[in-house]
PDB file of C-alpha atoms in Angstrom:
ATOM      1  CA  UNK A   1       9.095  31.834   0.938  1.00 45.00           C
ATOM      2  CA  UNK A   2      11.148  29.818  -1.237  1.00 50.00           C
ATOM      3  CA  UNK A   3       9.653  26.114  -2.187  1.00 54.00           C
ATOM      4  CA  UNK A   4      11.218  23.126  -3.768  1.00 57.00           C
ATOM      5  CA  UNK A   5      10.188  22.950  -7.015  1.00 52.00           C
ATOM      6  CA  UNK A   6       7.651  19.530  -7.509  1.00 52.00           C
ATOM      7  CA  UNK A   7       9.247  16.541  -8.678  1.00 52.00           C
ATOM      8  CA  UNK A   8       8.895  15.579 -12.323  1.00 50.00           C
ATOM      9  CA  UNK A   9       5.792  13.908 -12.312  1.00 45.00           C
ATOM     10  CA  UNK A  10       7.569  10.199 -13.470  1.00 45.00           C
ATOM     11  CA  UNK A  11       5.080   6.970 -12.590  1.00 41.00           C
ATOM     12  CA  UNK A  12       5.350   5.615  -9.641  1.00 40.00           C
ATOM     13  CA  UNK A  13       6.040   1.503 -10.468  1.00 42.00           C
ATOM     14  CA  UNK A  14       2.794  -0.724 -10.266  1.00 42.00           C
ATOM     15  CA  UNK A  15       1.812  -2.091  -7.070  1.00 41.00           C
ATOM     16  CA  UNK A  16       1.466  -5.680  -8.529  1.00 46.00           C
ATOM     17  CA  UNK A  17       3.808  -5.942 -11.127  1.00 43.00           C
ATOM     18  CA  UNK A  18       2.607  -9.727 -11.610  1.00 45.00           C
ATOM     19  CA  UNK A  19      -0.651  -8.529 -12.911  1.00 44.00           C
ATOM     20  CA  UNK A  20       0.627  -5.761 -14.651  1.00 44.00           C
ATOM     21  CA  UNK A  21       3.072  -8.432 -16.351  1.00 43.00           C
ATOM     22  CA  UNK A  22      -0.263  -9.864 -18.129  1.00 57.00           C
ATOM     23  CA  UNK A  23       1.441 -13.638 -17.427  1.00 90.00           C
ATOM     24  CA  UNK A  24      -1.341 -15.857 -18.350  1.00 94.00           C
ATOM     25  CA  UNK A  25      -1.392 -17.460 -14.654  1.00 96.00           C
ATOM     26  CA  UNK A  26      -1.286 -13.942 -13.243  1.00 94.00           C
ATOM     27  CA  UNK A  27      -4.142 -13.265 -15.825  1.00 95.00           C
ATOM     28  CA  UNK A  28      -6.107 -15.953 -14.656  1.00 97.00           C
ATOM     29  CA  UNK A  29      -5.260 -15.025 -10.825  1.00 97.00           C
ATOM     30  CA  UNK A  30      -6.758 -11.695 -11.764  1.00 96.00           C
ATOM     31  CA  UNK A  31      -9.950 -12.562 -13.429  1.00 97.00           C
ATOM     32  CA  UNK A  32     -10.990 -15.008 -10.740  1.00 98.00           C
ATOM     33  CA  UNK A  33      -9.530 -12.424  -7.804  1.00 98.00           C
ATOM     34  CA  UNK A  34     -11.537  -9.724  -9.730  1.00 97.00           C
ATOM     35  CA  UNK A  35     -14.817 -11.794  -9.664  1.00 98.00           C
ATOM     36  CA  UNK A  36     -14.494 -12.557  -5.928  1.00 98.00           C
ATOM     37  CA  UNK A  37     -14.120  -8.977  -5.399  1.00 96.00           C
ATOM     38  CA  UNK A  38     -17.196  -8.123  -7.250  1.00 96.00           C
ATOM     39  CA  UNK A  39     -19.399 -10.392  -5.958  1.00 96.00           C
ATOM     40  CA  UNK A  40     -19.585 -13.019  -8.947  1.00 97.00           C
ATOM     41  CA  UNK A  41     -18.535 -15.577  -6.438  1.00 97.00           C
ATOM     42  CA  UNK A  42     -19.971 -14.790  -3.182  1.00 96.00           C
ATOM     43  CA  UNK A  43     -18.930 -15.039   0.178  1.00 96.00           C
ATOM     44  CA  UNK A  44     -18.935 -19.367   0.814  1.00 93.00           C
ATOM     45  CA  UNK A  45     -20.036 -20.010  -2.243  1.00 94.00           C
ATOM     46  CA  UNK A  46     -18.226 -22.893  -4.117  1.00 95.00           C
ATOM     47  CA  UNK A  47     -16.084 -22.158  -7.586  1.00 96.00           C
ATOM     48  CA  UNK A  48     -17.178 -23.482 -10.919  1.00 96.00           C
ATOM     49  CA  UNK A  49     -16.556 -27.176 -11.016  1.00 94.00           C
ATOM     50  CA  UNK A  50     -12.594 -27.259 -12.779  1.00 95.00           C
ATOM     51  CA  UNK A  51     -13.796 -28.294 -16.228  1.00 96.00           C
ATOM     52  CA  UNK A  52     -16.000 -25.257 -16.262  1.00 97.00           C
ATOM     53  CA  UNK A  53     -13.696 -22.761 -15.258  1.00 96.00           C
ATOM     54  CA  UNK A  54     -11.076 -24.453 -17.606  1.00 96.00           C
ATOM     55  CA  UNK A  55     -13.122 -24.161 -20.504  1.00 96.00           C
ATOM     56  CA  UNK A  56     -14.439 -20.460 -19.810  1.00 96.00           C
ATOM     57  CA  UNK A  57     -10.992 -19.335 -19.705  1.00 95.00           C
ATOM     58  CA  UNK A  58      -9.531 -21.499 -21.548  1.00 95.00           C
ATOM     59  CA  UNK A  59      -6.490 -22.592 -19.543  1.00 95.00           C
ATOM     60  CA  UNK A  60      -5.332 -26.411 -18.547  1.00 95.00           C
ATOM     61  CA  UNK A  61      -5.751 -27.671 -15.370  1.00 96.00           C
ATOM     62  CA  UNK A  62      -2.437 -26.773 -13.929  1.00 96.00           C
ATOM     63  CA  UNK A  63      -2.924 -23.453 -14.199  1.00 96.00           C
ATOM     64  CA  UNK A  64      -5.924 -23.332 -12.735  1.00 97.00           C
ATOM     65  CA  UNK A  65      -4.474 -25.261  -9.805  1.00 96.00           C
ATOM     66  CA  UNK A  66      -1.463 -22.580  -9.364  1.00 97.00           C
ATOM     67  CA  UNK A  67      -4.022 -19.742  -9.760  1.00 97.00           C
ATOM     68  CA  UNK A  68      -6.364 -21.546  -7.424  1.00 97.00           C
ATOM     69  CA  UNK A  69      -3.109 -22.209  -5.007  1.00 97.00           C
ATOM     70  CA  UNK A  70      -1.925 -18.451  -4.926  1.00 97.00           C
ATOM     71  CA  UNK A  71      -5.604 -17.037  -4.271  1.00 98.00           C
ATOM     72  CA  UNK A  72      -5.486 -19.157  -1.486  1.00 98.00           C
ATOM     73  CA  UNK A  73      -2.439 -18.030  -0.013  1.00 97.00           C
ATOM     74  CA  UNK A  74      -4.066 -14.744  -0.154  1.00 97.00           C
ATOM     75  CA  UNK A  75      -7.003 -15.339   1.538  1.00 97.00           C
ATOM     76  CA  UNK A  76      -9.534 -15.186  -0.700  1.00 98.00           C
ATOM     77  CA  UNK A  77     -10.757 -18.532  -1.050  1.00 98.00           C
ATOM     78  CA  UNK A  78      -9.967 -21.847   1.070  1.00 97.00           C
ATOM     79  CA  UNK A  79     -10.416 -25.607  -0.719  1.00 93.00           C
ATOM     80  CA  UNK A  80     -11.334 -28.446   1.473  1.00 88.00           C
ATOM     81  CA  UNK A  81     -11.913 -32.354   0.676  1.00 85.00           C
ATOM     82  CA  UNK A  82     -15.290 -32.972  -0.733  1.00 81.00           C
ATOM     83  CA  UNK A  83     -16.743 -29.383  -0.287  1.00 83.00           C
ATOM     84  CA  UNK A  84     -14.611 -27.908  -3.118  1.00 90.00           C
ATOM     85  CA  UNK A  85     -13.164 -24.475  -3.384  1.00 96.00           C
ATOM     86  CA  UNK A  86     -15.459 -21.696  -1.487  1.00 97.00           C
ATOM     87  CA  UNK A  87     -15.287 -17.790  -1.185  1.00 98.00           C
ATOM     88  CA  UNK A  88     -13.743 -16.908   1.961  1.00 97.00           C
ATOM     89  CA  UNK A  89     -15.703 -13.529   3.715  1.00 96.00           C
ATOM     90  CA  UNK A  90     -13.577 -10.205   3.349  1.00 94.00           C
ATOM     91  CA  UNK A  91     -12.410 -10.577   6.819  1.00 94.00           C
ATOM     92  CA  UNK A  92      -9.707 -13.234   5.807  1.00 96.00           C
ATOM     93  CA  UNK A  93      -8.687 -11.286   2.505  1.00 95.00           C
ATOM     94  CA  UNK A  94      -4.954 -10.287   2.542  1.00 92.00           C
ATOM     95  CA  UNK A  95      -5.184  -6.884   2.110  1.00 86.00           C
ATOM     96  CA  UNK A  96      -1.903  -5.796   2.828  1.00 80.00           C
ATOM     97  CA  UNK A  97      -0.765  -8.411   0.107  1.00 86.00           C
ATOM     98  CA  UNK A  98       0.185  -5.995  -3.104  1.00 82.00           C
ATOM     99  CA  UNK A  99      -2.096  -8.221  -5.547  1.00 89.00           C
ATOM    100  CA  UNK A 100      -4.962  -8.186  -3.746  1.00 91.00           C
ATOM    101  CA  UNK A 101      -4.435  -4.265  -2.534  1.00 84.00           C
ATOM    102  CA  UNK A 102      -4.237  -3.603  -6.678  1.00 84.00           C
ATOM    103  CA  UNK A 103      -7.619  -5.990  -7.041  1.00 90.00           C
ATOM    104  CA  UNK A 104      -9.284  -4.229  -4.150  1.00 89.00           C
ATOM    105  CA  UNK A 105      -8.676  -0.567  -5.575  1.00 81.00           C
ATOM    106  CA  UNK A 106     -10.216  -1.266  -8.998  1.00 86.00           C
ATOM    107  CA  UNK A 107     -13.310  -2.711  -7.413  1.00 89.00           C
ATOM    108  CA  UNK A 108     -14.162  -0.598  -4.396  1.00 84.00           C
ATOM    109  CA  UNK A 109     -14.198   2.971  -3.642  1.00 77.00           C
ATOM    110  CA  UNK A 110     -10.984   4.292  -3.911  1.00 72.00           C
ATOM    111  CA  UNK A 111     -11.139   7.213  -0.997  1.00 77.00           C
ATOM    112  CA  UNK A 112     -12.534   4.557   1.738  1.00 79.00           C
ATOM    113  CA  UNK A 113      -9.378   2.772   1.273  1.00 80.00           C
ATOM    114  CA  UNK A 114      -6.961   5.819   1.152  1.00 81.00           C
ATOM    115  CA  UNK A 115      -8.872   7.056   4.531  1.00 83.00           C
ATOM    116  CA  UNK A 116      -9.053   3.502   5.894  1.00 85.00           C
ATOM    117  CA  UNK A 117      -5.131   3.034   5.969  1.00 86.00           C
ATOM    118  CA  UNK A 118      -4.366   6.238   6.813  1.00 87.00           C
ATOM    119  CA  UNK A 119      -6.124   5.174  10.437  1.00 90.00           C
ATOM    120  CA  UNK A 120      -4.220   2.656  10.673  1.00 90.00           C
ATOM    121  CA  UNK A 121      -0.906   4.903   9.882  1.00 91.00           C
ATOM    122  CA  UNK A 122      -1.884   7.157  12.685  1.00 94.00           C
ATOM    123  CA  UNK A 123      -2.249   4.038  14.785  1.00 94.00           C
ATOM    124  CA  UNK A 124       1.027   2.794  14.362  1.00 94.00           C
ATOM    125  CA  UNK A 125       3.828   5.129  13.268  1.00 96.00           C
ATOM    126  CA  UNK A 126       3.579   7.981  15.985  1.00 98.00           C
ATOM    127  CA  UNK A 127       4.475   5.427  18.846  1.00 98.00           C
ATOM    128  CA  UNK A 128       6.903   3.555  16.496  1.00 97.00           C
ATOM    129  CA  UNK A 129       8.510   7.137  16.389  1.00 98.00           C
ATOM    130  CA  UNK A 130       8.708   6.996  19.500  1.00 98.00           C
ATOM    131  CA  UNK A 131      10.032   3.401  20.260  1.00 98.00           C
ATOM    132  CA  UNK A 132      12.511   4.306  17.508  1.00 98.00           C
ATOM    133  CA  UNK A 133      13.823   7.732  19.819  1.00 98.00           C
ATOM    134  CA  UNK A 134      14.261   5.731  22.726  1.00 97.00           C
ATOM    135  CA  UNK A 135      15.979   2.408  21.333  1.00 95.00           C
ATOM    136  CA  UNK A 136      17.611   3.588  18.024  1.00 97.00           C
ATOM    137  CA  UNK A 137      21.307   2.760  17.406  1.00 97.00           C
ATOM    138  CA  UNK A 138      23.721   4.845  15.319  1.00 97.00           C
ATOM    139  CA  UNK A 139      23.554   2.060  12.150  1.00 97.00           C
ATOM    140  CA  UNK A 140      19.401   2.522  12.360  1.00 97.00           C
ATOM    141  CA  UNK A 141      20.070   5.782  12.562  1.00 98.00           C
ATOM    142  CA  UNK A 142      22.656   6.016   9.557  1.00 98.00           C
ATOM    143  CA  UNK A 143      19.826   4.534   7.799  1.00 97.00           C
ATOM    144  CA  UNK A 144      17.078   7.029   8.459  1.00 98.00           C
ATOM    145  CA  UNK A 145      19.884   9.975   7.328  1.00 98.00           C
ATOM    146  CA  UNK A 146      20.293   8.011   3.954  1.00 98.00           C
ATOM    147  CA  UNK A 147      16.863   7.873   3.986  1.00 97.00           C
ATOM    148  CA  UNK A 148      16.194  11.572   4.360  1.00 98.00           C
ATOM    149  CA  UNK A 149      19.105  12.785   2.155  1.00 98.00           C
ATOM    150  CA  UNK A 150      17.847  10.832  -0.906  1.00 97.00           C
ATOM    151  CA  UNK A 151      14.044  12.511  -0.418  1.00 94.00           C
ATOM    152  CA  UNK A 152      15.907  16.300  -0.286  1.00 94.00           C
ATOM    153  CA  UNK A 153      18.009  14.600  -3.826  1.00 95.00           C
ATOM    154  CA  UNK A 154      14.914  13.230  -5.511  1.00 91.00           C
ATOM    155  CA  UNK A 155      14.190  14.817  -8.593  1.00 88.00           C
ATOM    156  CA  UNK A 156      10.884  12.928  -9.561  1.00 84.00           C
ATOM    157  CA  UNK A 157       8.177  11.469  -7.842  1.00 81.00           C
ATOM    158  CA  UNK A 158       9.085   7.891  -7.989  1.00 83.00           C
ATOM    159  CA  UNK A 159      12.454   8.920  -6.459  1.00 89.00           C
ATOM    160  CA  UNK A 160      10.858  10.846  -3.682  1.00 88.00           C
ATOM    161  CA  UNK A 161       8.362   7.923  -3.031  1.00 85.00           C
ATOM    162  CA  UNK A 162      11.125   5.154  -2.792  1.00 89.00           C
ATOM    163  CA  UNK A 163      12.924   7.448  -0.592  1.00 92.00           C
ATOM    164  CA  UNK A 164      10.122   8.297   1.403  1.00 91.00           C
ATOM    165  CA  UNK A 165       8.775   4.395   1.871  1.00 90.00           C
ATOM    166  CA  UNK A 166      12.670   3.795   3.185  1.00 93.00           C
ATOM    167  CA  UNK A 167      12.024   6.539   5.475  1.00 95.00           C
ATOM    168  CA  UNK A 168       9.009   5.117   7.541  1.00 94.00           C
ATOM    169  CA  UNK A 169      10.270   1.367   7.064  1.00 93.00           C
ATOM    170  CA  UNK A 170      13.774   2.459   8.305  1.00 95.00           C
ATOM    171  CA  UNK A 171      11.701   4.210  11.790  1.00 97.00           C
ATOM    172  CA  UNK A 172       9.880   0.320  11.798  1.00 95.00           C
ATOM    173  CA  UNK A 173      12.815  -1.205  12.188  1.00 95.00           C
ATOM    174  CA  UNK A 174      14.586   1.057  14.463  1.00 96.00           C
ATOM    175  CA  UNK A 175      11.666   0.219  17.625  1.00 96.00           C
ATOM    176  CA  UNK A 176      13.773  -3.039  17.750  1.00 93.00           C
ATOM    177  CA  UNK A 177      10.596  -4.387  18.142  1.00 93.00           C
ATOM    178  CA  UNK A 178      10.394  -8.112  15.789  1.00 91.00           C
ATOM    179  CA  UNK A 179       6.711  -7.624  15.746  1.00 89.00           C
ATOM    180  CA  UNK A 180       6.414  -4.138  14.372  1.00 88.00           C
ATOM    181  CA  UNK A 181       9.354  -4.158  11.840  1.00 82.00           C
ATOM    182  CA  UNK A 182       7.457  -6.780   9.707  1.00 81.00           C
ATOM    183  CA  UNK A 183       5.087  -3.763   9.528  1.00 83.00           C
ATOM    184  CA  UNK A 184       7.342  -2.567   7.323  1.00 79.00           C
ATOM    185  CA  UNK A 185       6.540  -4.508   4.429  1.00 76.00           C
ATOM    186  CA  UNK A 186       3.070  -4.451   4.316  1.00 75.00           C
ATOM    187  CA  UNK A 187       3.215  -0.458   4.477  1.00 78.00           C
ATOM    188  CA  UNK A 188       5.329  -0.222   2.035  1.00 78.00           C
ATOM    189  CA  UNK A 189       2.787  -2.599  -0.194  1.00 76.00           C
ATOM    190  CA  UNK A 190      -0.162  -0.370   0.779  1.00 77.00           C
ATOM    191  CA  UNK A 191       1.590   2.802  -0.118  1.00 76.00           C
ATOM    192  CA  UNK A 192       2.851   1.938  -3.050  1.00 73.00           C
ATOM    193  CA  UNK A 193      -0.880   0.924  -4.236  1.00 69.00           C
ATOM    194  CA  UNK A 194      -1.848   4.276  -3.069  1.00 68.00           C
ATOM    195  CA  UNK A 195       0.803   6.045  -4.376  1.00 64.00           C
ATOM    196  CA  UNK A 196       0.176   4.342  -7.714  1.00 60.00           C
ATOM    197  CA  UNK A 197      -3.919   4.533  -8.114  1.00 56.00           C
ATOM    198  CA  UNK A 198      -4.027   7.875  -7.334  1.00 49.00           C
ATOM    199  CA  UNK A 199      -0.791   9.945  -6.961  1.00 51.00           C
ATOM    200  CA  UNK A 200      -2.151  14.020  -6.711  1.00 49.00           C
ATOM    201  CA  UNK A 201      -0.228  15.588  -9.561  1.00 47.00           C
ATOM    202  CA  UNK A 202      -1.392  18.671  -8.186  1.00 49.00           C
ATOM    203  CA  UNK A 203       0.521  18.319  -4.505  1.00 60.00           C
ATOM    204  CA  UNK A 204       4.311  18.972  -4.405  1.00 69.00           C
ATOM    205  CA  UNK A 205       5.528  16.197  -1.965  1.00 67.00           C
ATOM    206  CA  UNK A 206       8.620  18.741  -1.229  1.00 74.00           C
ATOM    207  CA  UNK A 207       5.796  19.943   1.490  1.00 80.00           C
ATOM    208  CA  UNK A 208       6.427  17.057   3.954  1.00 88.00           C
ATOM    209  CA  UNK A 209      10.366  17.677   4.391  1.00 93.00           C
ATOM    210  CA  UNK A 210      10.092  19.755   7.166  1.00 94.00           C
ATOM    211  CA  UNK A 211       7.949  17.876   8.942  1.00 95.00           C
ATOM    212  CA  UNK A 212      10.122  14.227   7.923  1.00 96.00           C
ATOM    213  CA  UNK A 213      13.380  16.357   9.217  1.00 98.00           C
ATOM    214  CA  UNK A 214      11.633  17.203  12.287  1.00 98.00           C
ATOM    215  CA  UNK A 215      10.774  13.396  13.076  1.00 98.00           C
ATOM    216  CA  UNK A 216      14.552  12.752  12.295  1.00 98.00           C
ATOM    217  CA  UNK A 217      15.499  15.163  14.564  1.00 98.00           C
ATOM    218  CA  UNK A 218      13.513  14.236  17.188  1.00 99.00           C
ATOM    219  CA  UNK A 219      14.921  10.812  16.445  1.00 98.00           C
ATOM    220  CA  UNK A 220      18.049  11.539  16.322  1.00 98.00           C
ATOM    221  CA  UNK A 221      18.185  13.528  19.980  1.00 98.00           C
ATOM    222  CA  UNK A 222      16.400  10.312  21.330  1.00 98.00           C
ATOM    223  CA  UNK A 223      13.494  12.642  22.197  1.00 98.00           C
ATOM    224  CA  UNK A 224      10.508   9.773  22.407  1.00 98.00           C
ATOM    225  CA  UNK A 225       7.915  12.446  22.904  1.00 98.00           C
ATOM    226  CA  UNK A 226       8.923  14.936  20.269  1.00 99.00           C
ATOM    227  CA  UNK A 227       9.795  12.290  17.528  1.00 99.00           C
ATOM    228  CA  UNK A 228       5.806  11.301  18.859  1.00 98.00           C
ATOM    229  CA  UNK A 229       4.305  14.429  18.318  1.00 98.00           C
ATOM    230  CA  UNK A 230       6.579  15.102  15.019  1.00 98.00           C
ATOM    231  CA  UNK A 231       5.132  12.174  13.317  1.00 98.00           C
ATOM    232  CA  UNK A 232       1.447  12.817  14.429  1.00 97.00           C
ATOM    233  CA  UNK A 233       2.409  16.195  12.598  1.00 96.00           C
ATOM    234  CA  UNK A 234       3.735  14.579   9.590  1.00 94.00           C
ATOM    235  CA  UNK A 235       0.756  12.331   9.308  1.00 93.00           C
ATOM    236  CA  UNK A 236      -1.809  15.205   9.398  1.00 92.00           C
ATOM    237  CA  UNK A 237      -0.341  16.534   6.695  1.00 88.00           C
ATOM    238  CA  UNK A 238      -0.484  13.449   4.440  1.00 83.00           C
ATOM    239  CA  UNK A 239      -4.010  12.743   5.830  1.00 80.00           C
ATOM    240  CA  UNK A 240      -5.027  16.687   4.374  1.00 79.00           C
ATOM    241  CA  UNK A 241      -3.271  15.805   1.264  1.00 74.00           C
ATOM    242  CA  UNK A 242      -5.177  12.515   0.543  1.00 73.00           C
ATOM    243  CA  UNK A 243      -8.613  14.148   1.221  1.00 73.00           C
ATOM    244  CA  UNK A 244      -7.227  16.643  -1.652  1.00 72.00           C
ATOM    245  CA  UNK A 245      -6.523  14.352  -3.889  1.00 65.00           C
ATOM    246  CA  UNK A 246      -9.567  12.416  -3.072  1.00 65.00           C
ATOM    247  CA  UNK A 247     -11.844  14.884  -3.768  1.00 68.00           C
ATOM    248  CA  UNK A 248      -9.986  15.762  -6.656  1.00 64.00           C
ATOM    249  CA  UNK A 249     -10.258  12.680  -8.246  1.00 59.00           C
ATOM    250  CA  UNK A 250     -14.143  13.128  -7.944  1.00 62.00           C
ATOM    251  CA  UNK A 251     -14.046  16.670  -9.228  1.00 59.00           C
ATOM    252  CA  UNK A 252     -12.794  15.096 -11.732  1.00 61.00           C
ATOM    253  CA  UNK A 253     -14.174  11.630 -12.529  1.00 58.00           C
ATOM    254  CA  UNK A 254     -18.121  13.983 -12.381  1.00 61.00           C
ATOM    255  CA  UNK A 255     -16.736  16.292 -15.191  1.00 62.00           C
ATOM    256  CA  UNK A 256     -15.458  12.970 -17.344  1.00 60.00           C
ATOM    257  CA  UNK A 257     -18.688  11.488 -16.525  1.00 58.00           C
ATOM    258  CA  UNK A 258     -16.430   8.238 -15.090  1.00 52.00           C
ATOM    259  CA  UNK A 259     -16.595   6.213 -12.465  1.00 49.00           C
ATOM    260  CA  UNK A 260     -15.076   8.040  -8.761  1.00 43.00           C
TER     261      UNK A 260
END
């Protein structure tokens, strides 16, 4: 049986280009984000006093203030009059927010996270394959084609990946549905944070266009059941090739002696 040959194996781009930047706001924003994450600063406990932090990392106050201000708007901490700045529990974290997604994966266990959102795939995208079959119209459905052709063109795997996140954001917003297209989005910022801490080098994406033309198809015949079924497909395969890569990444990270 004949196979696509894999993609080259370019990087995927950074899920948090604002860290990767090395800015120093987006340094500080990353120190303190990492420190929450660990556990430095727990759960309602109050931040160092401003002249402390200031002077640990050596900043000026309006920095800290902007970092303080964007952590915020992520959900990791909350200030109020009088009580200072406090630690907000994990439930309020942003994790669909590509900063915090990038914190979250160098802190905590890599594979719970993979498996984690890929529940919440299988929650979503089946029946959104299926709202998309039944309500689609032919510019939605231009877009999917475009969508598809450039993941048979791609030549590397950053190609193939921005192909395939246009793909499942193009079936999003083809349910018509203005609370599930924003879903879109925050996918996309997920998968590209998986995609980039632990792309399988080993798996040849090339596997999954059978399955992707079958959702199309399904899709495009307005078939609400198949296009269902197709996508549960699709996402059994990606779920197999994450617990691959997962345990490939421990094979690996036991015979380096590193950290899983």
């Amino acid at each position: 049986m004949n196979r696509r040959p894999k993609p080259k194996p370019r990087p995927v781009k950074a899920a948090a280009p604002e860290i990767r930047g090395r800015s120093l706001l987006w340094s500080v924003v990353e120190e303190i984000g990492l420190r929450i994450l660990k556990g430095t600063y727990a759960p309602s406990q109050s931040l160092p006093i401003e002249p402390e932090l200031m002077a640990e990392l050596r900043i000026s106050r309006t920095v800290l203030r902007e970092a303080i201000k964007i952590l915020g708007a992520k959900g990791l901490i909350v200030s109020r009059p009088k009580s200072g700045t406090q630690v907000r529990p994990s439930r309020y974290w942003n994790l669909l927010d590509p900063v915090v997604l990038d914190l979250y994966c160098r802190v905590f266990d890599y594979s719970e996270f993979a498996q984690n959102f890929q529940k919440l795939r299988v929650i979503i995208e089946p029946e959104a394959a299926a709202m998309a079959a039944s309500g689609r119209n032919e510019r939605q459905l231009r877009g999917l084609e475009e969508a598809f052709a450039a993941m048979k063109a791609a030549e590397d795997i950053a190609d193939w990946t921005a192909a395939d996140l246009a793909f499942h954001e193009a079936i999003l917003e083809a349910t018509g549905n203005p609370f599930m297209q924003p879903l879109g989005s925050l996918i996309h910022a997920a998968l590209n944070t998986l995609l980039f801490h632990s792309a399988d080098t080993s798996a040849n994406p090339f596997d999954s266009l059978k399955d992707h033309g079958s959702v199309l198809e399904a899709i495009r015949r307005r078939d609400a059941a198949a296009a269902r079924q197709a996508m549960g497909r699709l996402l059994a395969g990606t779920g197999l090739s994450i617990s691959k890569a997962v345990k490939s990444a421990r094979h690996q990270s036991r015979r380096s002696g590193g950290r899983a």
